[in-house]
CSV table of C-alpha atoms in Angstrom, one decimal:
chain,number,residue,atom,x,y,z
A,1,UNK,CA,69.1,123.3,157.7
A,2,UNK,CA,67.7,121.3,154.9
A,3,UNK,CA,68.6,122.4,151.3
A,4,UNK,CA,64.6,123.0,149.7
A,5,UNK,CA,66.1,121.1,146.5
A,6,UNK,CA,67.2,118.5,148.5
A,7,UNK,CA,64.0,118.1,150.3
A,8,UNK,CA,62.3,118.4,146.6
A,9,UNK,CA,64.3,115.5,145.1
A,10,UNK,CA,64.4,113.3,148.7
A,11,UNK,CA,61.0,114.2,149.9
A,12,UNK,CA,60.4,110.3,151.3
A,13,UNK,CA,64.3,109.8,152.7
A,14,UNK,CA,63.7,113.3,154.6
A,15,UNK,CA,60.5,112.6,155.8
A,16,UNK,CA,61.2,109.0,157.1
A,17,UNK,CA,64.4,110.7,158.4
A,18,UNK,CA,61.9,113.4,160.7
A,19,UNK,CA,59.9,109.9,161.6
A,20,UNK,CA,62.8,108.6,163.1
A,21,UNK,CA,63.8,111.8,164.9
A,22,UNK,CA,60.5,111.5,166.2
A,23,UNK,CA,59.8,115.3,164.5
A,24,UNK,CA,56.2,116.5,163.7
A,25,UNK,CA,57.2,117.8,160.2
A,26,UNK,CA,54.8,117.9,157.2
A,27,UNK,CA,57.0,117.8,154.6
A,28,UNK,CA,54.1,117.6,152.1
A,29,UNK,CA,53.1,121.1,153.1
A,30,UNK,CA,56.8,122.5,152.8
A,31,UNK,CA,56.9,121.0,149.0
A,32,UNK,CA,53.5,123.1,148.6
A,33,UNK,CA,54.5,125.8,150.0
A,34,UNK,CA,57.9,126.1,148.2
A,35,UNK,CA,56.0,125.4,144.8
A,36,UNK,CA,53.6,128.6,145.6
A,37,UNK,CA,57.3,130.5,145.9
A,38,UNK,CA,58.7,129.0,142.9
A,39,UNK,CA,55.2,129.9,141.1
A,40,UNK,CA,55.4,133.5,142.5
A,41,UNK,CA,59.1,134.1,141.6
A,42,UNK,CA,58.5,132.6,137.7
A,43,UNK,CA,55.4,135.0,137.3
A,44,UNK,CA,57.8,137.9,139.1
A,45,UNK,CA,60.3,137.0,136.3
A,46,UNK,CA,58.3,137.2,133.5
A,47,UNK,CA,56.4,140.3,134.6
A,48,UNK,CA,60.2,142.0,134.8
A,49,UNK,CA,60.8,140.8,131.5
A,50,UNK,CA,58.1,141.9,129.7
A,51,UNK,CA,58.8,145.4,131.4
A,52,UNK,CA,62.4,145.7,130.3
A,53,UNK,CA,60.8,144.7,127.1
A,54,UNK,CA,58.4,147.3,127.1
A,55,UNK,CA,60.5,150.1,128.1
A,56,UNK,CA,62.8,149.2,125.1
A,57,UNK,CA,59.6,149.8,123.1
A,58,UNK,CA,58.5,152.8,124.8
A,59,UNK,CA,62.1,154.7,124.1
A,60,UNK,CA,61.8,153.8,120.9
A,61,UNK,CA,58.0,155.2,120.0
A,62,UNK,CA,59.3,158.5,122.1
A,63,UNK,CA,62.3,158.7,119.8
A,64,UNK,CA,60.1,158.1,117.1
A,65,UNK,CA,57.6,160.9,117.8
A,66,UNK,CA,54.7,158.6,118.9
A,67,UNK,CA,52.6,158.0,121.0
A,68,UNK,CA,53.5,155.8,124.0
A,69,UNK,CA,50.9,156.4,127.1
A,70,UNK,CA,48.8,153.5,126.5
A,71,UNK,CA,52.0,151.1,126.9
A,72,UNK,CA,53.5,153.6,129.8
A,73,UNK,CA,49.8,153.0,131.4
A,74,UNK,CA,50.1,149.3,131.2
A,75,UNK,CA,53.6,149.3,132.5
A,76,UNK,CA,52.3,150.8,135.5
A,77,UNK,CA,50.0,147.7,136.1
A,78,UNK,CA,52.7,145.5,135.4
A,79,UNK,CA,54.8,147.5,138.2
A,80,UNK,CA,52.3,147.2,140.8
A,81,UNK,CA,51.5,143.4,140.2
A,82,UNK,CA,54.9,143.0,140.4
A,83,UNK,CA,55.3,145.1,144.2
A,84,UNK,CA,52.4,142.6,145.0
A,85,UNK,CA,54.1,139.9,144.2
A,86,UNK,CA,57.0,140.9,145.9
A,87,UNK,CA,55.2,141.1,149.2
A,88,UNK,CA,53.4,137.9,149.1
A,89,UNK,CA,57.0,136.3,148.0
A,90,UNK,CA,58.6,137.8,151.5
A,91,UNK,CA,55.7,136.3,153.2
A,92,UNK,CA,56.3,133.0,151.5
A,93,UNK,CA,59.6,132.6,151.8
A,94,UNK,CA,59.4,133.7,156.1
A,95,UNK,CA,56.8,131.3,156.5
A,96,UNK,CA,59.2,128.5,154.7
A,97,UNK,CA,62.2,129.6,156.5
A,98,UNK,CA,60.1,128.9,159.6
A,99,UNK,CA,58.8,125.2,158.8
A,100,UNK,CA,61.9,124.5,157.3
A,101,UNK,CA,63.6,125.5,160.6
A,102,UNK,CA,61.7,122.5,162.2
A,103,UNK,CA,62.9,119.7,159.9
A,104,UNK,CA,65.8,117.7,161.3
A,105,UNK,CA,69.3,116.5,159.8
A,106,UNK,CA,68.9,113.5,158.1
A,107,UNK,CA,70.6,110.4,159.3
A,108,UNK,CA,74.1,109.1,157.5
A,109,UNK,CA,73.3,105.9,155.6
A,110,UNK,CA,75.5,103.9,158.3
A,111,UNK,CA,73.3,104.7,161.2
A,112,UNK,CA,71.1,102.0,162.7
A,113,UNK,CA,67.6,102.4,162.9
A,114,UNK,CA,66.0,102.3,166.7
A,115,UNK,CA,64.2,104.2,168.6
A,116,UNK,CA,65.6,104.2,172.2
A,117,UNK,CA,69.0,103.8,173.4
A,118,UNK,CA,68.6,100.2,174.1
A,119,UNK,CA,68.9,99.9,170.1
A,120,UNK,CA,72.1,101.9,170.3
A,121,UNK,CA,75.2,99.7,169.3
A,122,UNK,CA,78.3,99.1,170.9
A,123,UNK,CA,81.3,99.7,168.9
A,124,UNK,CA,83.9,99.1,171.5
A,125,UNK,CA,84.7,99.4,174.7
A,126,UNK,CA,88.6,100.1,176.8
A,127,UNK,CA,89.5,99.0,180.0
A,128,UNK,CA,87.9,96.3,182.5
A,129,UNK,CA,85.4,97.0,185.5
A,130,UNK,CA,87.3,97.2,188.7
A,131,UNK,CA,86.8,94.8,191.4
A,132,UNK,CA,86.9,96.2,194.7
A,133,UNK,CA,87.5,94.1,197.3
A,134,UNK,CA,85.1,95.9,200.0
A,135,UNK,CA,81.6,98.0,199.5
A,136,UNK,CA,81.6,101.0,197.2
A,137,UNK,CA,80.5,104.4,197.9
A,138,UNK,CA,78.5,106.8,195.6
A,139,UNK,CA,80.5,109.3,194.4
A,140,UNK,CA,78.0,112.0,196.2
A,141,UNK,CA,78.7,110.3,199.8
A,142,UNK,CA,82.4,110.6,198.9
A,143,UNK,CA,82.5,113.8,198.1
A,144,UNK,CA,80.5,115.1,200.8
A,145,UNK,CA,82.6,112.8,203.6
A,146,UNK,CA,86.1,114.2,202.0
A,147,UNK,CA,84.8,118.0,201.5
A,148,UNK,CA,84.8,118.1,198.0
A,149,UNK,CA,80.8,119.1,197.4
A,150,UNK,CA,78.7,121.1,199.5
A,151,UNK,CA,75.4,120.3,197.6
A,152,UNK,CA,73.3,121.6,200.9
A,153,UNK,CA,75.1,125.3,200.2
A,154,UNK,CA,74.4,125.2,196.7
A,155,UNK,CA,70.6,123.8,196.8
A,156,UNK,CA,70.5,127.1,199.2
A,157,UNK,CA,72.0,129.8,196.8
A,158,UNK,CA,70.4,128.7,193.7
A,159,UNK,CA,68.3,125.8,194.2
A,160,UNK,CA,68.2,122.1,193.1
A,161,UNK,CA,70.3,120.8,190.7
A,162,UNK,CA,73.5,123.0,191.2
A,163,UNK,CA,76.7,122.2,193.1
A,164,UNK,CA,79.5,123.9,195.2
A,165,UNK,CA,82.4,122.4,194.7
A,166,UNK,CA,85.1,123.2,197.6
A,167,UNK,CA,88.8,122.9,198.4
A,168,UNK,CA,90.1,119.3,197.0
A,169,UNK,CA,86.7,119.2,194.8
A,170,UNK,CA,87.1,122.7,193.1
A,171,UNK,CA,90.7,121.9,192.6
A,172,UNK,CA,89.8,118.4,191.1
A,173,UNK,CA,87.6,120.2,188.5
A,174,UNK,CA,90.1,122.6,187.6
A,175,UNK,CA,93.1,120.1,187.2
A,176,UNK,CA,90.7,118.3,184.5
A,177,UNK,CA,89.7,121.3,182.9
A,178,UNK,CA,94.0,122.3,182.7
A,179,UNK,CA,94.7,118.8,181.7
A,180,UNK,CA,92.1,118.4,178.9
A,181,UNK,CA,92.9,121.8,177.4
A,182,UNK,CA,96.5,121.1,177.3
A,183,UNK,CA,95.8,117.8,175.8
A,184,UNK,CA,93.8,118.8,172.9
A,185,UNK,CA,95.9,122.0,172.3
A,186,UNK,CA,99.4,119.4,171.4
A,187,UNK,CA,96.6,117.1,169.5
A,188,UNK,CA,96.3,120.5,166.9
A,189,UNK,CA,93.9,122.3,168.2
A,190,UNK,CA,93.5,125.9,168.7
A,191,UNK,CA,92.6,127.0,172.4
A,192,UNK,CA,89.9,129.6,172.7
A,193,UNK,CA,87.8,131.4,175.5
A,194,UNK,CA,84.5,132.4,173.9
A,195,UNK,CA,81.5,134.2,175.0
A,196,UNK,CA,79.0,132.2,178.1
A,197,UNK,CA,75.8,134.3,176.5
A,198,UNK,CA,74.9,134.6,172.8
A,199,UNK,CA,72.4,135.8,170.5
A,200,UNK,CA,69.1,133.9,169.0
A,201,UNK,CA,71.1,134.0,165.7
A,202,UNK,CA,74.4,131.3,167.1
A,203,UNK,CA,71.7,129.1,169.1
A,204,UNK,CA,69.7,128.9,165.6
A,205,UNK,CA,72.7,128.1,163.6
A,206,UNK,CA,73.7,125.1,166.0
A,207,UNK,CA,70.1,124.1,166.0
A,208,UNK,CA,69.4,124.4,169.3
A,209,UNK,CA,66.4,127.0,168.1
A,210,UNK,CA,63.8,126.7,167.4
A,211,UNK,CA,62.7,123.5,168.8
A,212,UNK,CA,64.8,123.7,171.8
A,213,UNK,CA,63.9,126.4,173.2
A,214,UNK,CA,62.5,125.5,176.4
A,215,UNK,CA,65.9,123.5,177.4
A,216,UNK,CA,67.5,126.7,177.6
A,217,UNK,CA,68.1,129.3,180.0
A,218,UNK,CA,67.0,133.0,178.3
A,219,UNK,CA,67.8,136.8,179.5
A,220,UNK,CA,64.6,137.9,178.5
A,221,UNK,CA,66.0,141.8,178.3
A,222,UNK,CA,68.1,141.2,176.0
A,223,UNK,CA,67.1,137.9,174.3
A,224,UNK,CA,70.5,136.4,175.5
A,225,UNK,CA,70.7,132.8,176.1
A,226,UNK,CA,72.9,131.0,178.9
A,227,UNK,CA,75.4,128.4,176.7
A,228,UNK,CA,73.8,124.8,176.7
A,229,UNK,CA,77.3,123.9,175.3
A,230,UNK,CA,80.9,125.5,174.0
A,231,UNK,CA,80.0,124.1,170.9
A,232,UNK,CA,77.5,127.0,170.1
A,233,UNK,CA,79.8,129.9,170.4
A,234,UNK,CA,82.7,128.0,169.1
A,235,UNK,CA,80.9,126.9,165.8
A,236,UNK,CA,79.6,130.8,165.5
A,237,UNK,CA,83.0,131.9,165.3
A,238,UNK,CA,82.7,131.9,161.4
A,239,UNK,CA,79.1,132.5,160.9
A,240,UNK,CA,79.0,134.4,157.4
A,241,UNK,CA,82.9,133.8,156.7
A,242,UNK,CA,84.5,131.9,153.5
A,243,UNK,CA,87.5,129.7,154.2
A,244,UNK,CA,89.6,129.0,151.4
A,245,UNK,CA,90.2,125.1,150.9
A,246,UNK,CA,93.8,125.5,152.0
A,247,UNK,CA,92.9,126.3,155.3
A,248,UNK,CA,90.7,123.6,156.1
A,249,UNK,CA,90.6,121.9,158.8
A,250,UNK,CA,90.1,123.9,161.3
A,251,UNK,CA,90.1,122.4,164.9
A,252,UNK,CA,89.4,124.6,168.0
A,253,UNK,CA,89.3,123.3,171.7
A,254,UNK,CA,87.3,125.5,174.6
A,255,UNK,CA,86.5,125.2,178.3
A,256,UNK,CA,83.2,126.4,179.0
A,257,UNK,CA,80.2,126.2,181.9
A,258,UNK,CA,77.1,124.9,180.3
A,259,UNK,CA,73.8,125.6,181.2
A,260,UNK,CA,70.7,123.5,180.8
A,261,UNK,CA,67.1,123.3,182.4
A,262,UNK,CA,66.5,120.0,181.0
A,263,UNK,CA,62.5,120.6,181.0
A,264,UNK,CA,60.8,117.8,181.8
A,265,UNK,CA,63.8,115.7,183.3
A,266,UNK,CA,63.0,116.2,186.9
A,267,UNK,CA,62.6,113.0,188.6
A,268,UNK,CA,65.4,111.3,187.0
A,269,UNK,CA,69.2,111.3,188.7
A,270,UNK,CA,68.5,113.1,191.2
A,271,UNK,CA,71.4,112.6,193.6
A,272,UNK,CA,75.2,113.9,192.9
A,273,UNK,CA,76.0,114.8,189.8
A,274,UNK,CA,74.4,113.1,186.8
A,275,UNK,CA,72.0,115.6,186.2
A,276,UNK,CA,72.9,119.1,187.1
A,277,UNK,CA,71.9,122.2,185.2
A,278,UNK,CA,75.2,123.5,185.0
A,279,UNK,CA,78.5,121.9,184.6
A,280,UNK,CA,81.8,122.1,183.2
A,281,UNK,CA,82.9,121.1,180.0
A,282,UNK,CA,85.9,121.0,177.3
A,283,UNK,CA,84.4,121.3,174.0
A,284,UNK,CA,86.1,120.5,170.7
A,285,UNK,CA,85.2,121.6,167.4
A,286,UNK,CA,85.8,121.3,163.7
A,287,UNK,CA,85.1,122.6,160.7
A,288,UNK,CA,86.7,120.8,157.1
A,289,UNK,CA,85.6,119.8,154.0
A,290,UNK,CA,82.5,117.8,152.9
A,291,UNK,CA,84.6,115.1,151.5
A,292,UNK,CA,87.1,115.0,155.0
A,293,UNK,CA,84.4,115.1,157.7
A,294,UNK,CA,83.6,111.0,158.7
A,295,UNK,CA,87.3,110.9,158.7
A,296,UNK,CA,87.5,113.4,161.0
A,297,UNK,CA,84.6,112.2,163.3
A,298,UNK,CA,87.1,109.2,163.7
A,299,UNK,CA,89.6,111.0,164.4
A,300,UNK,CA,87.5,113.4,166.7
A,301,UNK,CA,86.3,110.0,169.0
A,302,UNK,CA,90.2,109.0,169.2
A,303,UNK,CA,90.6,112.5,170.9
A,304,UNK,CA,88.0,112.1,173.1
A,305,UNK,CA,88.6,108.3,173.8
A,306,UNK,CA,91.9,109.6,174.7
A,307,UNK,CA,91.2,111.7,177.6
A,308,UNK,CA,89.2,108.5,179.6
A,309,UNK,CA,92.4,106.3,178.5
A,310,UNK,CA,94.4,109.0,180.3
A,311,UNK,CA,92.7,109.0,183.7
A,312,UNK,CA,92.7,105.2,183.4
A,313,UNK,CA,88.1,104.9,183.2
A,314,UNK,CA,86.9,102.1,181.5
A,315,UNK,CA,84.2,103.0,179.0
A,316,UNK,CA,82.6,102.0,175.7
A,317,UNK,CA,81.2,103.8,172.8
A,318,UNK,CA,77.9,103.7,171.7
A,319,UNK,CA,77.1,104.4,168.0
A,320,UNK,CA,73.5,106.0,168.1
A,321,UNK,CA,70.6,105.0,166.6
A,322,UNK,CA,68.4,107.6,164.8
A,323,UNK,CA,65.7,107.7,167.3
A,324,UNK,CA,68.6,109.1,169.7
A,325,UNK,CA,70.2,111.2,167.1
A,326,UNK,CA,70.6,115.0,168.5
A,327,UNK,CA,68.2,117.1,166.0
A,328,UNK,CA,71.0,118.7,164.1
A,329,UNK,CA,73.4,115.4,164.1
A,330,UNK,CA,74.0,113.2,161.1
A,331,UNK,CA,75.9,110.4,163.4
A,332,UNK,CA,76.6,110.6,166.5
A,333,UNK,CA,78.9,108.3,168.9
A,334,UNK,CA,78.3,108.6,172.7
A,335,UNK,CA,81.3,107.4,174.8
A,336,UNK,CA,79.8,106.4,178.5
A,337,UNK,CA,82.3,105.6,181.7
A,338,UNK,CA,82.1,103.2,184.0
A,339,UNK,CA,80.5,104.4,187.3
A,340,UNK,CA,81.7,101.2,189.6
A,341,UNK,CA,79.3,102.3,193.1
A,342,UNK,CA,76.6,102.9,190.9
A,343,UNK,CA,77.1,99.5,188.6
A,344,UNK,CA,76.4,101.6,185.1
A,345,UNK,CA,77.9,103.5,182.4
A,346,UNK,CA,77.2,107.3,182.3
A,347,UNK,CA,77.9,109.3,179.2
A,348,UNK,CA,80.4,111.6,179.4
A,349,UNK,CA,80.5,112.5,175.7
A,350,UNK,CA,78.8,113.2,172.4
A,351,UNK,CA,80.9,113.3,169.0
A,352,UNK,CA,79.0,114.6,166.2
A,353,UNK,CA,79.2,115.0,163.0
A,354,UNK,CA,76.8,117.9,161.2
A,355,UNK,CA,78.1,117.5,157.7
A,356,UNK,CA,76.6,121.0,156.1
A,357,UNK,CA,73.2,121.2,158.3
A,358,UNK,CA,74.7,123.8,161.2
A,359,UNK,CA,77.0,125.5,157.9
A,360,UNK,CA,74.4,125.8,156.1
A,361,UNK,CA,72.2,128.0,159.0
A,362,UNK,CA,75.6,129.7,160.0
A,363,UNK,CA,76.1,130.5,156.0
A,364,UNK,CA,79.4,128.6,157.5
A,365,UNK,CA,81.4,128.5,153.6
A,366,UNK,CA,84.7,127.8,151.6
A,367,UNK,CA,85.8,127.8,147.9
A,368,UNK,CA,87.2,125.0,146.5
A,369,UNK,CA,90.3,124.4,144.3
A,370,UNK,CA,87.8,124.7,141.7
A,371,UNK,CA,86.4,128.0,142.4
A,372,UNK,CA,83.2,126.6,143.7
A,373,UNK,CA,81.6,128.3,146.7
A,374,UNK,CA,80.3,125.1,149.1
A,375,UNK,CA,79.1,124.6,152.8
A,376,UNK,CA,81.8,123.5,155.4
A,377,UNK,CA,81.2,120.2,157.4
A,378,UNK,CA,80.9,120.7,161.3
A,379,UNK,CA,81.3,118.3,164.1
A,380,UNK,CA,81.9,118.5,168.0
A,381,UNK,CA,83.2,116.6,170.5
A,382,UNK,CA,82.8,116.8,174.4
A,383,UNK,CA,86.6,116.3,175.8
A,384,UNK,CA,84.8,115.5,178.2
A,385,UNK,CA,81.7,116.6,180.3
A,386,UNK,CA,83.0,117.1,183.5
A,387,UNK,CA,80.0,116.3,186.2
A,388,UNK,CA,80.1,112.9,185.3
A,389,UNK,CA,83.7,112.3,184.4
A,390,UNK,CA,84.1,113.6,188.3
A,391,UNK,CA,81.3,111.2,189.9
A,392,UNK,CA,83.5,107.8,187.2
A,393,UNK,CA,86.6,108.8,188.7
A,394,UNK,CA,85.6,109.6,192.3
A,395,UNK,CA,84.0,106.0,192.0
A,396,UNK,CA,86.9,104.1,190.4
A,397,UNK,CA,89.7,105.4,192.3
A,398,UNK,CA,88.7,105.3,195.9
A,399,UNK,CA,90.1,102.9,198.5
A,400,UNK,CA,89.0,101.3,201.5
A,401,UNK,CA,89.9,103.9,204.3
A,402,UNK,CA,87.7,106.5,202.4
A,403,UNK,CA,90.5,108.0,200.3
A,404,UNK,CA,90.8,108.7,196.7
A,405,UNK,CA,94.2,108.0,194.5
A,406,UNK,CA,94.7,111.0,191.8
A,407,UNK,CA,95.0,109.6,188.5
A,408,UNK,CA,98.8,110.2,187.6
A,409,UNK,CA,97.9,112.7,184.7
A,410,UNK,CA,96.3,114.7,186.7
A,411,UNK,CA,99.3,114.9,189.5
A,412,UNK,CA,101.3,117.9,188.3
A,413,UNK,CA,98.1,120.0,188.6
A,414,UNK,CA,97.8,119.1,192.0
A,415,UNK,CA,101.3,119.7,193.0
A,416,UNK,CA,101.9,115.9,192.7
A,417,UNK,CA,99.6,115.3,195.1
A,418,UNK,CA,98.7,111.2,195.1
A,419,UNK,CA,95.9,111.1,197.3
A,420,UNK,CA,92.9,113.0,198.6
A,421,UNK,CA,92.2,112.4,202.1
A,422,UNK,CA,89.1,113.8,204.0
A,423,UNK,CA,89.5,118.1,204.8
């Protein structure tokens, strides 16, 4: 969320900022709305003072013998102006927390200015396309000739969109899930297993509510939502706390499913596993100082870069413009592999960087060396999504008699298995 003084003193750069996000947000309407609250509470303040005044004044006429009803009389005016005004302040300021929950974070200064993702910019890219000597298959007609994905079963159990992974499949998913975890936990970072369902509170704080809403699944019984990503529970870990400086950074690594209903994105991907409405994921997460945090974005993309430069996938990274930016992100880079059968990059990874937007809904704090109480910077990092890290490598590595070579990292969690051959 939006500091109301920074909106007050950056009205245009946060209002061109929702323009870009393409965000409905009437920022003139906030501004009057938080000058009715600023009126209320200076009238509140002066009727309180001129009551402590008064009852200085009344003590003294009672100690003085005199009379003092007509003042205690008046003072009982004041009183209940001042429960009215209280009333209409908590209205006020639930009506501001409430628009102010709907506008976005505003874009760092280096982000370029687009619209779509064809004004995304390419900051780099590892690796070269293979060059197969003979036709490619799509990963989802690999997986089903070798055994590795029953999509028929799962379509039947659950519906479209889902996917049983089997025997060589289910073991591939779990040797990148291992692999990843152990990866990041020698980079520094702290393993943990959180929570798959949380509270309306952690999916507000991350940003995914309010305007989300309808992209998530909900247990309506208990106003639980499914996880659209690790990053939510992970980030909630220290909702309300106060760091001290000297323990910032703080880096935490997770494997988690995520769930996601994607409203509105039928139609599009359809076959395999591009778009799936749950997946796998290793989720990284930080939390550091305002001053530290587009360091540590780099630093976050190396991590993530590394796991692709591991399993040997060629990819690039995209920096995004604002018109792709994620509601809550200040910059954003999206790393996308190289599906070969399919001739086209699919992303595989969002790094973001928060700064004190998610901190500040998460009341996310740490005191300085200075004895100054200020918001933490957040950022996560997929590392990686595994649905489409699965279809890039199922792609690149398999050979002409149907097979498919196991990257070498991923060997030891296969019991140094080289190949997968059909079950």
């Amino acid at each position: 969320m939006l500091d109301i003084k920074f909106i007050r003193e950056n009205s245009q750069v946060v209002e061109k900022a929702a323009q870009d996000k393409g965000a409905a947000v009437d920022i003139a309407a906030i501004l009057a709305l938080d000058e009715e609250r600023r009126s209320i509470l200076s009238e509140s303040g002066q009727l309180r003072h001129q009551r402590n005044e008064a009852s200085e004044r009344i003590s003294q006429l009672k100690k003085d013998g005199k009379d003092a009803a007509q003042l205690i009389s008046e003072m009982r005016s004041v009183a209940d102006r001042i429960k009215e005004l209280e009333e209409v302040l908590r209205k006020k300021e639930a009506k501001l927390e409430e628009v102010l929950s709907f506008v976005p974070n505003v874009p760092a200064g280096d982000v370029p200015e687009g619209k779509t993702a064809d004004e995304n910019v390419e900051v780099r890219a590892w690796g070269e396309k293979i060059v197969p000597g003979f036709p490619l298959l799509p990963h989802h007609e690999l997986a089903e000739k070798l055994g590795l994905i029953n999509f028929k079963a799962a379509g039947r159990m659950s519906g479209s969109f889902f996917v049983l992974y089997t025997g060589w499949g289910a073991r591939l998913e779990r040797a990148l899930i291992n692999f990843m975890l152990d990866r990041h936990r020698k980079e520094g970072y702290q393993e943990v297993s959180p929570p798959f369902l949380v509270n309306r509170r952690s999916m507000y704080n991350t940003g995914q509510l309010p305007k989300l809403e309808k992209d998530m699944y909900r247990v309506e019984s208990e106003d639980l939502f499914l996880i659209p990503t690790a990053e939510v529970p992970v980030t909630n870990i220290h909702q309300d706390e106060l760091f001290r400086e000297t323990d910032l950074p703080v880096y935490y690594t997770a494997y988690t499913p995520c769930f996601r209903l994607e409203a509105g994105a039928y139609g599009k991907d359809t076959k395999g596993l591009l778009r799936v409405h749950q997946f796998d994921k290793v989720e990284m997460v930080k939390f550091c100082r305002a001053e530290d945090s587009y360091a540590e974005l780099e630093k976050l993309l190396a991590d993530a870069e590394g796991v692709l430069q591991a399993l040997g996938l060629h990819y690039r990274v995209m920096l995004l413009c604002t018109g792709e930016l994620s509601f809550s992100g200040a910059k954003c880079y999206d790393i996308e592999a190289w599906a070969p059968a399919q001739n086209r990059y699919l992303e595989v990874s969002s790094c973001s960087n928060f700064e004190d937007f998610q901190a500040r809904r998460g009341n996310i704090r740490y005191r300085d060396k200075k004895g100054e109480v200020r918001f933490a910077h957040t950022l996560n990092g997929s590392g990686v999504a595994l649905a489409r890290t699965v279809a890039c490598i199922l792609e690149t590595y398999q050979q002409k008699d149907g097979t498919i070579v196991v990257p070498e990292v991923l060997r030891p969690y296969l019991d140094n298995t080289a190949v997968i051959t059909a079950k």
